[in-house]
mmCIF file of C-alpha atoms and ligand atoms in Angstrom:
data_model
loop_
_atom_site.group_PDB
_atom_site.id
_atom_site.type_symbol
_atom_site.label_atom_id
_atom_site.label_comp_id
_atom_site.label_asym_id
_atom_site.label_seq_id
_atom_site.Cartn_x
_atom_site.Cartn_y
_atom_site.Cartn_z
ATOM 1 C CA THR F 10 29.091 -6.244 7.889
ATOM 2 C CA GLN F 11 26.515 -5.141 5.333
ATOM 3 C CA ALA F 12 25.908 -1.478 4.505
ATOM 4 C CA PRO F 13 22.635 -0.343 6.072
ATOM 5 C CA VAL F 14 19.546 0.068 3.912
ATOM 6 C CA ASN F 15 18.190 3.628 4.011
ATOM 7 C CA VAL F 16 14.493 3.581 4.830
ATOM 8 C CA THR F 17 12.627 6.897 4.660
ATOM 9 C CA VAL F 18 9.270 7.093 6.432
ATOM 10 C CA THR F 19 7.042 10.133 5.987
ATOM 11 C CA GLY F 20 4.370 10.973 8.538
ATOM 12 C CA ALA F 21 6.652 9.339 11.073
ATOM 13 C CA ALA F 22 4.915 10.952 14.057
ATOM 14 C CA GLY F 23 1.465 9.755 12.998
ATOM 15 C CA GLN F 24 -0.334 6.700 14.287
ATOM 16 C CA ILE F 25 0.760 4.363 11.482
ATOM 17 C CA GLY F 26 4.299 5.698 11.885
ATOM 18 C CA TYR F 27 4.265 4.746 15.542
ATOM 19 C CA ALA F 28 3.153 1.208 14.729
ATOM 20 C CA LEU F 29 5.567 0.889 11.808
ATOM 21 C CA LEU F 30 8.936 2.237 12.934
ATOM 22 C CA PHE F 31 9.577 -0.338 15.652
ATOM 23 C CA ARG F 32 8.893 -3.198 13.296
ATOM 24 C CA ILE F 33 11.221 -1.757 10.660
ATOM 25 C CA ALA F 34 13.943 -1.246 13.244
ATOM 26 C CA SER F 35 13.541 -4.785 14.557
ATOM 27 C CA GLY F 36 14.274 -6.225 11.120
ATOM 28 C CA GLN F 37 10.794 -7.196 9.978
ATOM 29 C CA LEU F 38 10.695 -4.955 6.902
ATOM 30 C CA LEU F 39 13.592 -6.480 5.024
ATOM 31 C CA GLY F 40 14.683 -9.565 6.927
ATOM 32 C CA GLN F 41 16.720 -10.341 9.985
ATOM 33 C CA ASP F 42 20.124 -9.978 8.374
ATOM 34 C CA LYS F 43 19.761 -6.449 7.003
ATOM 35 C CA PRO F 44 20.762 -3.384 9.047
ATOM 36 C CA VAL F 45 18.577 -0.310 8.485
ATOM 37 C CA ARG F 46 19.073 3.395 8.829
ATOM 38 C CA LEU F 47 15.845 5.340 9.417
ATOM 39 C CA ARG F 48 15.237 8.726 7.834
ATOM 40 C CA LEU F 49 12.067 10.272 9.190
ATOM 41 C CA LEU F 50 10.175 13.065 7.476
ATOM 42 C CA GLU F 51 7.593 15.170 9.269
ATOM 43 C CA ILE F 52 6.093 18.611 9.003
ATOM 44 C CA PRO F 53 7.870 21.128 11.271
ATOM 45 C CA GLN F 54 5.130 21.064 13.951
ATOM 46 C CA ALA F 55 5.487 17.296 14.345
ATOM 47 C CA VAL F 56 9.281 17.034 14.352
ATOM 48 C CA LYS F 57 9.400 17.125 18.136
ATOM 49 C CA ALA F 58 6.994 14.181 18.397
ATOM 50 C CA ALA F 59 9.128 12.271 15.869
ATOM 51 C CA GLU F 60 12.159 13.003 18.035
ATOM 52 C CA GLY F 61 10.288 11.471 20.955
ATOM 53 C CA THR F 62 9.672 8.305 18.966
ATOM 54 C CA ALA F 63 13.363 8.265 18.051
ATOM 55 C CA LEU F 64 14.220 8.265 21.769
ATOM 56 C CA GLU F 65 12.043 5.199 22.248
ATOM 57 C CA LEU F 66 13.597 3.484 19.244
ATOM 58 C CA GLU F 67 16.982 4.079 20.831
ATOM 59 C CA ASP F 68 15.687 2.542 24.064
ATOM 60 C CA CYS F 69 14.831 -0.673 22.244
ATOM 61 C CA ALA F 70 18.535 -1.240 21.490
ATOM 62 C CA PHE F 71 17.627 -2.939 18.211
ATOM 63 C CA PRO F 72 20.756 -4.657 16.907
ATOM 64 C CA LEU F 73 19.828 -3.935 13.262
ATOM 65 C CA LEU F 74 19.082 -0.230 13.737
ATOM 66 C CA ASN F 75 22.073 1.674 12.459
ATOM 67 C CA GLY F 76 20.818 5.205 13.123
ATOM 68 C CA ILE F 77 17.906 7.645 12.902
ATOM 69 C CA ASP F 78 17.797 11.065 11.235
ATOM 70 C CA ILE F 79 14.801 13.381 11.354
ATOM 71 C CA PHE F 80 13.964 15.976 8.720
ATOM 72 C CA ASP F 81 11.296 18.470 7.793
ATOM 73 C CA ASP F 82 12.690 18.835 4.271
ATOM 74 C CA PRO F 83 11.896 16.145 1.690
ATOM 75 C CA LYS F 84 15.110 16.821 -0.279
ATOM 76 C CA GLN F 85 17.165 15.778 2.734
ATOM 77 C CA ALA F 86 14.874 12.991 3.868
ATOM 78 C CA PHE F 87 15.058 11.144 0.529
ATOM 79 C CA GLU F 88 18.815 11.541 0.037
ATOM 80 C CA GLY F 89 20.184 8.058 -0.677
ATOM 81 C CA VAL F 90 16.857 6.369 0.080
ATOM 82 C CA ASN F 91 16.493 2.683 -0.829
ATOM 83 C CA ILE F 92 12.995 2.094 0.556
ATOM 84 C CA ALA F 93 10.560 5.024 0.725
ATOM 85 C CA LEU F 94 7.372 4.621 2.749
ATOM 86 C CA LEU F 95 5.085 7.559 2.025
ATOM 87 C CA VAL F 96 2.649 7.419 4.911
ATOM 88 C CA GLY F 97 1.992 11.086 5.732
ATOM 89 C CA ALA F 98 -0.910 12.574 3.803
ATOM 90 C CA ARG F 99 -3.601 15.185 4.119
ATOM 91 C CA PRO F 100 -6.791 13.597 5.442
ATOM 92 C CA ARG F 101 -10.189 14.675 4.213
ATOM 93 C CA THR F 102 -11.667 17.094 6.714
ATOM 94 C CA LYS F 103 -15.252 18.214 7.072
ATOM 95 C CA GLY F 104 -16.601 20.138 4.111
ATOM 96 C CA MET F 105 -13.628 19.279 1.919
ATOM 97 C CA GLU F 106 -14.454 18.451 -1.703
ATOM 98 C CA ARG F 107 -12.606 15.705 -3.539
ATOM 99 C CA GLY F 108 -10.813 18.288 -5.667
ATOM 100 C CA ASP F 109 -9.550 20.069 -2.526
ATOM 101 C CA LEU F 110 -8.329 16.763 -1.144
ATOM 102 C CA LEU F 111 -6.454 15.886 -4.319
ATOM 103 C CA GLU F 112 -4.950 19.355 -4.478
ATOM 104 C CA ALA F 113 -3.801 19.287 -0.850
ATOM 105 C CA ASN F 114 -2.168 15.913 -1.417
ATOM 106 C CA GLY F 115 -0.599 17.143 -4.627
ATOM 107 C CA GLY F 116 1.148 19.722 -2.467
ATOM 108 C CA ILE F 117 2.693 16.842 -0.502
ATOM 109 C CA PHE F 118 3.375 14.177 -3.133
ATOM 110 C CA LYS F 119 4.721 16.428 -5.900
ATOM 111 C CA PRO F 120 7.690 17.739 -3.859
ATOM 112 C CA GLN F 121 8.270 14.262 -2.463
ATOM 113 C CA GLY F 122 8.378 12.802 -5.981
ATOM 114 C CA GLU F 123 10.835 15.520 -6.993
ATOM 115 C CA ALA F 124 12.990 14.802 -3.959
ATOM 116 C CA ILE F 125 13.014 11.069 -4.743
ATOM 117 C CA ASN F 126 13.972 11.869 -8.318
ATOM 118 C CA ALA F 127 16.828 14.076 -7.166
ATOM 119 C CA GLY F 128 18.287 12.049 -4.335
ATOM 120 C CA ALA F 129 17.146 8.436 -4.184
ATOM 121 C CA ALA F 130 19.464 5.464 -4.618
ATOM 122 C CA ASP F 131 19.333 3.670 -7.973
ATOM 123 C CA ASP F 132 17.433 0.743 -6.472
ATOM 124 C CA VAL F 133 14.772 2.849 -4.721
ATOM 125 C CA LYS F 134 11.403 1.202 -4.085
ATOM 126 C CA VAL F 135 8.462 3.395 -3.133
ATOM 127 C CA LEU F 136 5.304 2.394 -1.277
ATOM 128 C CA VAL F 137 2.538 4.973 -0.907
ATOM 129 C CA VAL F 138 0.242 4.367 2.070
ATOM 130 C CA GLY F 139 -1.208 7.874 2.517
ATOM 131 C CA ASN F 140 -4.638 8.232 0.950
ATOM 132 C CA PRO F 141 -5.830 8.487 -1.753
ATOM 133 C CA ALA F 142 -2.901 6.088 -2.066
ATOM 134 C CA ASN F 143 -3.149 5.079 -5.743
ATOM 135 C CA THR F 144 -3.462 8.623 -7.003
ATOM 136 C CA ASN F 145 -0.883 10.002 -4.571
ATOM 137 C CA ALA F 146 1.514 7.389 -5.956
ATOM 138 C CA LEU F 147 0.686 8.559 -9.475
ATOM 139 C CA ILE F 148 1.438 12.175 -8.527
ATOM 140 C CA ALA F 149 4.783 11.287 -6.925
ATOM 141 C CA GLN F 150 5.724 9.045 -9.860
ATOM 142 C CA SER F 151 4.986 11.729 -12.430
ATOM 143 C CA HIS F 152 7.505 14.032 -10.734
ATOM 144 C CA ALA F 153 10.236 11.416 -10.712
ATOM 145 C CA PRO F 154 10.905 10.857 -14.418
ATOM 146 C CA ASP F 155 14.398 9.426 -13.812
ATOM 147 C CA VAL F 156 13.112 6.650 -11.562
ATOM 148 C CA PRO F 157 11.655 3.614 -13.357
ATOM 149 C CA ALA F 158 7.865 4.035 -13.159
ATOM 150 C CA GLU F 159 7.290 0.550 -11.758
ATOM 151 C CA ARG F 160 9.132 1.438 -8.542
ATOM 152 C CA PHE F 161 6.106 3.484 -7.447
ATOM 153 C CA THR F 162 3.509 1.322 -5.760
ATOM 154 C CA ALA F 163 0.395 1.896 -3.656
ATOM 155 C CA MET F 164 -0.769 -0.180 -0.732
ATOM 156 C CA THR F 165 -3.686 -2.569 -1.158
ATOM 157 C CA ARG F 166 -2.094 -5.210 1.048
ATOM 158 C CA LEU F 167 -4.253 -4.294 4.013
ATOM 159 C CA ASP F 168 -7.321 -5.019 1.874
ATOM 160 C CA HIS F 169 -5.690 -8.260 0.725
ATOM 161 C CA ASN F 170 -5.010 -9.366 4.295
ATOM 162 C CA ARG F 171 -8.497 -8.369 5.420
ATOM 163 C CA ALA F 172 -10.025 -10.451 2.639
ATOM 164 C CA ILE F 173 -7.910 -13.498 3.513
ATOM 165 C CA ALA F 174 -8.965 -13.220 7.157
ATOM 166 C CA GLN F 175 -12.686 -12.943 6.317
ATOM 167 C CA LEU F 176 -12.542 -15.834 3.872
ATOM 168 C CA ALA F 177 -10.666 -18.060 6.323
ATOM 169 C CA LYS F 178 -13.214 -17.236 9.019
ATOM 170 C CA LYS F 179 -16.139 -18.062 6.756
ATOM 171 C CA LEU F 180 -14.671 -21.451 5.856
ATOM 172 C CA GLY F 181 -13.313 -22.235 9.311
ATOM 173 C CA VAL F 182 -9.765 -22.701 8.002
ATOM 174 C CA ALA F 183 -6.439 -21.160 8.922
ATOM 175 C CA VAL F 184 -5.412 -17.955 7.147
ATOM 176 C CA SER F 185 -2.369 -19.827 5.891
ATOM 177 C CA ASP F 186 -4.709 -22.219 4.038
ATOM 178 C CA VAL F 187 -5.871 -19.344 1.794
ATOM 179 C CA THR F 188 -3.779 -18.512 -1.273
ATOM 180 C CA LYS F 189 -4.119 -16.534 -4.504
ATOM 181 C CA LEU F 190 -6.508 -13.917 -3.183
ATOM 182 C CA THR F 191 -6.623 -10.773 -5.338
ATOM 183 C CA ILE F 192 -7.610 -7.175 -4.702
ATOM 184 C CA TRP F 193 -8.311 -5.393 -7.976
ATOM 185 C CA GLY F 194 -8.531 -1.644 -8.573
ATOM 186 C CA ASN F 195 -8.429 1.257 -6.175
ATOM 187 C CA HIS F 196 -7.744 1.289 -2.442
ATOM 188 C CA SER F 197 -11.231 2.643 -1.818
ATOM 189 C CA ALA F 198 -14.757 1.377 -1.320
ATOM 190 C CA THR F 199 -14.880 0.415 -5.032
ATOM 191 C CA GLN F 200 -12.065 -2.124 -4.692
ATOM 192 C CA TYR F 201 -12.876 -5.684 -5.720
ATOM 193 C CA PRO F 202 -11.700 -8.555 -3.523
ATOM 194 C CA ASP F 203 -11.710 -11.585 -5.851
ATOM 195 C CA ILE F 204 -12.126 -15.097 -4.468
ATOM 196 C CA PHE F 205 -12.791 -16.749 -7.839
ATOM 197 C CA HIS F 206 -9.084 -17.381 -8.356
ATOM 198 C CA ALA F 207 -8.316 -17.863 -4.693
ATOM 199 C CA GLU F 208 -7.667 -21.307 -3.280
ATOM 200 C CA VAL F 209 -8.314 -22.896 0.070
ATOM 201 C CA LYS F 210 -6.024 -25.854 0.710
ATOM 202 C CA GLY F 211 -5.556 -25.946 -3.049
ATOM 203 C CA GLU F 212 -9.315 -26.057 -3.881
ATOM 204 C CA ASN F 213 -11.142 -23.176 -5.535
ATOM 205 C CA ALA F 214 -12.295 -20.778 -2.822
ATOM 206 C CA ALA F 215 -15.496 -19.573 -4.517
ATOM 207 C CA ALA F 216 -16.596 -23.182 -4.980
ATOM 208 C CA ALA F 217 -15.736 -23.969 -1.366
ATOM 209 C CA VAL F 218 -17.813 -20.998 -0.176
ATOM 210 C CA ASN F 219 -20.672 -21.688 -2.601
ATOM 211 C CA ASP F 220 -22.703 -18.790 -1.205
ATOM 212 C CA GLN F 221 -23.283 -15.970 -3.678
ATOM 213 C CA ASN F 222 -25.347 -13.983 -1.188
ATOM 214 C CA TRP F 223 -22.489 -13.984 1.334
ATOM 215 C CA LEU F 224 -20.028 -13.048 -1.382
ATOM 216 C CA GLU F 225 -22.055 -10.102 -2.724
ATOM 217 C CA ASN F 226 -23.741 -8.822 0.386
ATOM 218 C CA GLU F 227 -21.311 -9.613 3.177
ATOM 219 C CA PHE F 228 -17.791 -10.396 2.042
ATOM 220 C CA ILE F 229 -17.211 -7.757 -0.647
ATOM 221 C CA PRO F 230 -18.776 -4.822 1.247
ATOM 222 C CA ARG F 231 -17.214 -5.867 4.554
ATOM 223 C CA VAL F 232 -13.695 -5.941 3.100
ATOM 224 C CA ALA F 233 -14.251 -2.728 1.128
ATOM 225 C CA LYS F 234 -15.691 -0.888 4.132
ATOM 226 C CA ARG F 235 -13.528 -2.428 6.823
ATOM 227 C CA GLY F 236 -11.712 0.884 7.317
ATOM 228 C CA ALA F 237 -14.985 2.516 8.366
ATOM 229 C CA GLU F 238 -15.828 -0.424 10.636
ATOM 230 C CA ILE F 239 -12.492 0.018 12.427
ATOM 231 C CA ILE F 240 -13.038 3.772 12.859
ATOM 232 C CA GLU F 241 -16.502 3.105 14.246
ATOM 233 C CA ALA F 242 -15.187 0.572 16.778
ATOM 234 C CA ARG F 243 -11.846 2.093 17.709
ATOM 235 C CA GLY F 244 -12.576 5.782 17.360
ATOM 236 C CA ALA F 245 -9.476 6.024 15.167
ATOM 237 C CA SER F 246 -8.489 4.610 11.811
ATOM 238 C CA SER F 247 -6.574 1.369 11.274
ATOM 239 C CA ALA F 248 -2.993 1.881 12.294
ATOM 240 C CA ALA F 249 -1.253 -1.310 13.456
ATOM 241 C CA SER F 250 -2.927 -3.363 10.726
ATOM 242 C CA ALA F 251 -1.953 -0.755 8.132
ATOM 243 C CA ALA F 252 1.629 -0.775 9.391
ATOM 244 C CA ASN F 253 1.603 -4.571 9.260
ATOM 245 C CA ALA F 254 0.421 -4.481 5.657
ATOM 246 C CA ALA F 255 3.182 -2.035 4.720
ATOM 247 C CA ILE F 256 5.712 -4.426 6.245
ATOM 248 C CA ASP F 257 4.208 -7.341 4.294
ATOM 249 C CA HIS F 258 4.180 -5.370 1.021
ATOM 250 C CA VAL F 259 7.832 -4.388 1.185
ATOM 251 C CA PHE F 260 9.050 -7.679 2.675
ATOM 252 C CA ASP F 261 7.474 -9.652 -0.156
ATOM 253 C CA TRP F 262 8.641 -7.200 -2.825
ATOM 254 C CA VAL F 263 12.215 -7.515 -1.583
ATOM 255 C CA ASN F 264 12.265 -11.184 -0.624
ATOM 256 C CA GLY F 265 9.879 -12.761 -3.152
ATOM 257 C CA THR F 266 6.478 -14.452 -2.978
ATOM 258 C CA PRO F 267 6.277 -18.180 -2.245
ATOM 259 C CA ASP F 268 5.756 -20.595 -5.140
ATOM 260 C CA GLY F 269 2.072 -21.175 -5.802
ATOM 261 C CA ASP F 270 0.883 -17.939 -4.240
ATOM 262 C CA TRP F 271 0.661 -14.268 -5.075
ATOM 263 C CA VAL F 272 -0.047 -10.937 -3.367
ATOM 264 C CA SER F 273 -1.942 -7.753 -4.275
ATOM 265 C CA MET F 274 -0.068 -4.532 -4.998
ATOM 266 C CA GLY F 275 -1.155 -1.215 -6.477
ATOM 267 C CA ILE F 276 1.222 -0.869 -9.450
ATOM 268 C CA PRO F 277 1.369 1.039 -12.731
ATOM 269 C CA SER F 278 -0.759 -0.874 -15.218
ATOM 270 C CA ASP F 279 0.890 -2.222 -18.376
ATOM 271 C CA GLY F 280 -2.578 -2.606 -19.894
ATOM 272 C CA SER F 281 -3.149 -6.088 -18.474
ATOM 273 C CA TYR F 282 -6.760 -7.109 -17.795
ATOM 274 C CA GLY F 283 -8.061 -4.063 -19.638
ATOM 275 C CA VAL F 284 -6.748 -1.593 -17.056
ATOM 276 C CA PRO F 285 -5.575 1.531 -18.938
ATOM 277 C CA GLU F 286 -1.807 1.782 -19.079
ATOM 278 C CA GLY F 287 -0.203 3.943 -16.425
ATOM 279 C CA LEU F 288 -3.057 3.886 -13.907
ATOM 280 C CA ILE F 289 -1.820 2.704 -10.522
ATOM 281 C CA SER F 290 -4.246 -0.111 -9.887
ATOM 282 C CA SER F 291 -4.178 -3.217 -7.724
ATOM 283 C CA PHE F 292 -3.283 -6.489 -9.434
ATOM 284 C CA PRO F 293 -2.275 -10.013 -8.482
ATOM 285 C CA VAL F 294 1.519 -10.068 -8.592
ATOM 286 C CA THR F 295 4.374 -12.443 -7.953
ATOM 287 C CA THR F 296 7.727 -11.076 -6.885
ATOM 288 C CA LYS F 297 11.268 -12.348 -7.268
ATOM 289 C CA GLY F 298 14.693 -10.767 -6.870
ATOM 290 C CA GLY F 299 13.213 -7.367 -6.014
ATOM 291 C CA THR F 300 10.971 -7.154 -9.078
ATOM 292 C CA TYR F 301 7.318 -8.032 -9.578
ATOM 293 C CA GLU F 302 5.194 -9.399 -12.390
ATOM 294 C CA ILE F 303 1.449 -9.307 -12.926
ATOM 295 C CA VAL F 304 -0.070 -12.796 -12.838
ATOM 296 C CA GLN F 305 -1.299 -13.361 -16.387
ATOM 297 C CA GLY F 306 -4.004 -15.483 -17.932
ATOM 298 C CA LEU F 307 -6.670 -15.388 -15.218
ATOM 299 C CA GLU F 308 -10.147 -15.771 -16.637
ATOM 300 C CA ILE F 309 -12.336 -12.848 -15.654
ATOM 301 C CA ASP F 310 -16.056 -13.611 -15.703
ATOM 302 C CA GLU F 311 -18.888 -11.097 -16.044
ATOM 303 C CA PHE F 312 -19.337 -10.677 -12.285
ATOM 304 C CA SER F 313 -15.685 -9.835 -11.733
ATOM 305 C CA ARG F 314 -15.391 -7.758 -14.922
ATOM 306 C CA THR F 315 -18.144 -5.360 -13.833
ATOM 307 C CA ARG F 316 -16.527 -4.802 -10.457
ATOM 308 C CA ILE F 317 -12.988 -4.379 -11.759
ATOM 309 C CA ASP F 318 -14.250 -1.917 -14.377
ATOM 310 C CA ALA F 319 -16.098 0.159 -11.778
ATOM 311 C CA SER F 320 -13.017 0.541 -9.597
ATOM 312 C CA VAL F 321 -10.763 1.256 -12.570
ATOM 313 C CA LYS F 322 -13.237 3.891 -13.757
ATOM 314 C CA GLU F 323 -12.857 5.632 -10.401
ATOM 315 C CA LEU F 324 -9.073 5.546 -10.814
ATOM 316 C CA SER F 325 -9.375 7.062 -14.297
ATOM 317 C CA GLU F 326 -11.540 9.835 -12.882
ATOM 318 C CA GLU F 327 -9.004 10.539 -10.150
ATOM 319 C CA ARG F 328 -6.263 10.665 -12.775
ATOM 320 C CA ASP F 329 -8.337 13.072 -14.888
ATOM 321 C CA ALA F 330 -8.931 15.275 -11.853
ATOM 322 C CA VAL F 331 -5.239 15.537 -10.907
ATOM 323 C CA THR F 332 -4.331 16.060 -14.558
ATOM 324 C CA LYS F 333 -6.746 19.004 -14.697
ATOM 325 C CA LEU F 334 -5.184 20.372 -11.518
ATOM 326 C CA GLY F 335 -1.778 20.184 -13.200
ATOM 327 C CA LEU F 336 -0.508 17.717 -10.584
ATOM 328 C CA VAL F 337 0.641 15.020 -12.998
HETATM 329 P P1 NAI R 421 -1.999 10.462 11.135
HETATM 330 O O1 NAI R 421 -2.803 11.682 10.885
HETATM 331 O O2 NAI R 421 -1.958 9.848 12.491
HETATM 332 O O3 NAI R 421 -0.481 10.759 10.720
HETATM 333 C C1 NAI R 421 -0.127 11.403 9.536
HETATM 334 C C2 NAI R 421 1.198 12.107 9.796
HETATM 335 O O4 NAI R 421 1.652 12.624 8.559
HETATM 336 C C3 NAI R 421 1.098 13.272 10.773
HETATM 337 O O5 NAI R 421 2.049 13.107 11.814
HETATM 338 C C4 NAI R 421 1.404 14.475 9.901
HETATM 339 O O6 NAI R 421 2.116 15.489 10.599
HETATM 340 C C5 NAI R 421 2.274 13.858 8.819
HETATM 341 N N1 NAI R 421 2.363 14.642 7.592
HETATM 342 C C6 NAI R 421 1.428 15.411 7.004
HETATM 343 N N2 NAI R 421 1.926 16.023 5.924
HETATM 344 C C7 NAI R 421 3.204 15.640 5.805
HETATM 345 C C8 NAI R 421 4.253 15.942 4.884
HETATM 346 N N3 NAI R 421 4.054 16.789 3.884
HETATM 347 N N4 NAI R 421 5.455 15.362 5.068
HETATM 348 C C9 NAI R 421 5.664 14.512 6.105
HETATM 349 N N5 NAI R 421 4.716 14.195 7.013
HETATM 350 C C10 NAI R 421 3.501 14.737 6.857
HETATM 351 O O7 NAI R 421 -2.473 9.404 10.037
HETATM 352 P P2 NAI R 421 -2.251 7.835 10.016
HETATM 353 O O8 NAI R 421 -3.345 7.161 10.738
HETATM 354 O O9 NAI R 421 -0.860 7.528 10.393
HETATM 355 O O10 NAI R 421 -2.503 7.527 8.463
HETATM 356 C C11 NAI R 421 -1.629 8.019 7.470
HETATM 357 C C12 NAI R 421 -2.240 7.859 6.099
HETATM 358 O O11 NAI R 421 -2.393 6.492 5.769
HETATM 359 C C13 NAI R 421 -3.625 8.475 5.944
HETATM 360 O O12 NAI R 421 -3.678 9.142 4.696
HETATM 361 C C14 NAI R 421 -4.539 7.277 5.921
HETATM 362 O O13 NAI R 421 -5.727 7.541 5.216
HETATM 363 C C15 NAI R 421 -3.681 6.288 5.195
HETATM 364 N N6 NAI R 421 -4.064 4.877 5.346
HETATM 365 C C16 NAI R 421 -3.916 4.072 4.247
HETATM 366 C C17 NAI R 421 -4.227 2.739 4.313
HETATM 367 C C18 NAI R 421 -4.074 1.866 3.106
HETATM 368 O O14 NAI R 421 -4.491 0.721 3.194
HETATM 369 N N7 NAI R 421 -3.513 2.293 1.981
HETATM 370 C C19 NAI R 421 -4.736 2.144 5.553
HETATM 371 C C20 NAI R 421 -4.815 3.057 6.661
HETATM 372 C C21 NAI R 421 -4.484 4.385 6.536
#
């Protein structure tokens, strides 16, 4: 039998955690042949709730679940970790300035980066879900100098999946008919969902839509503000769809993207497409053998350029702010 893969999930007692853990334990994160061992990290006040979830996980009798450990100390939680899902974060509360938010999250992602640096397995892969995801990933990465920088990624897969669903709906096709969709930039309202390189049944998606008004005034804002739409309707933020996107992100990173398609991941820029090196920004990527590559050579027209630049500018500002705070 195979050695289990150590999967650490932070914020395990939160709402995304609850939607995520059962899918990991059932084998959907890595594939049906890979046993997993869960290592849950919570703040002390939420450890009891995480223990409750662990009881339910036990009650599922998942054949691939090798064990569950619960911690309130990042050093222990990341010991031997192969896949780290950083979900727990400090939400923005009323009256909180952006600087306060970044500082509060620095207090979470700095020690977690240090713990990953100290204890993670050589092949560790990190996905940051907790917002502001791109900049939290940057903070964690900067405190893990011994881990290759490209192992730190931020989640824009929910945005990617949302965009595919909206595009498929508009064209009356199946979601599986849509390929090569790209989210560029930050996981925030400035993100740019790009259909100019997307394809629908192999045809160019923008040409198939042929509706600039829909693109500018419905599609882009709807995808970018979908999180707010969900909160408005559900009275709580996206949880199951976010968990699903985290599963997709890691599954594809580990198992590879299909030929002729790509996915969106927030990854450290190598300078491609004019995105300053080191910023953790969303790009179109293909994956193979546990590594990813940015899709090169896409032609970026004026319309797309303006939108990518605006989102990247926001990322640069976030990086400047956390640099000033001494968090990176
Ligand atoms: P939640 O508030 O239900 O759960 C967060 C959990 O994190 C809580 O149980 C809390 O105790 C825990 N936590 C806080 N600090 C911690 C620390 N230092 N170590 C370990 N655990 C800690 O929030 P929810 O709905 O599960 O969302 C989690 C995060 O994911 C939020 O930041 C949210 O904004 C973000 N998110 C990101 C998305 C994306 O597309 N990138 C989509 C949806 C949510």
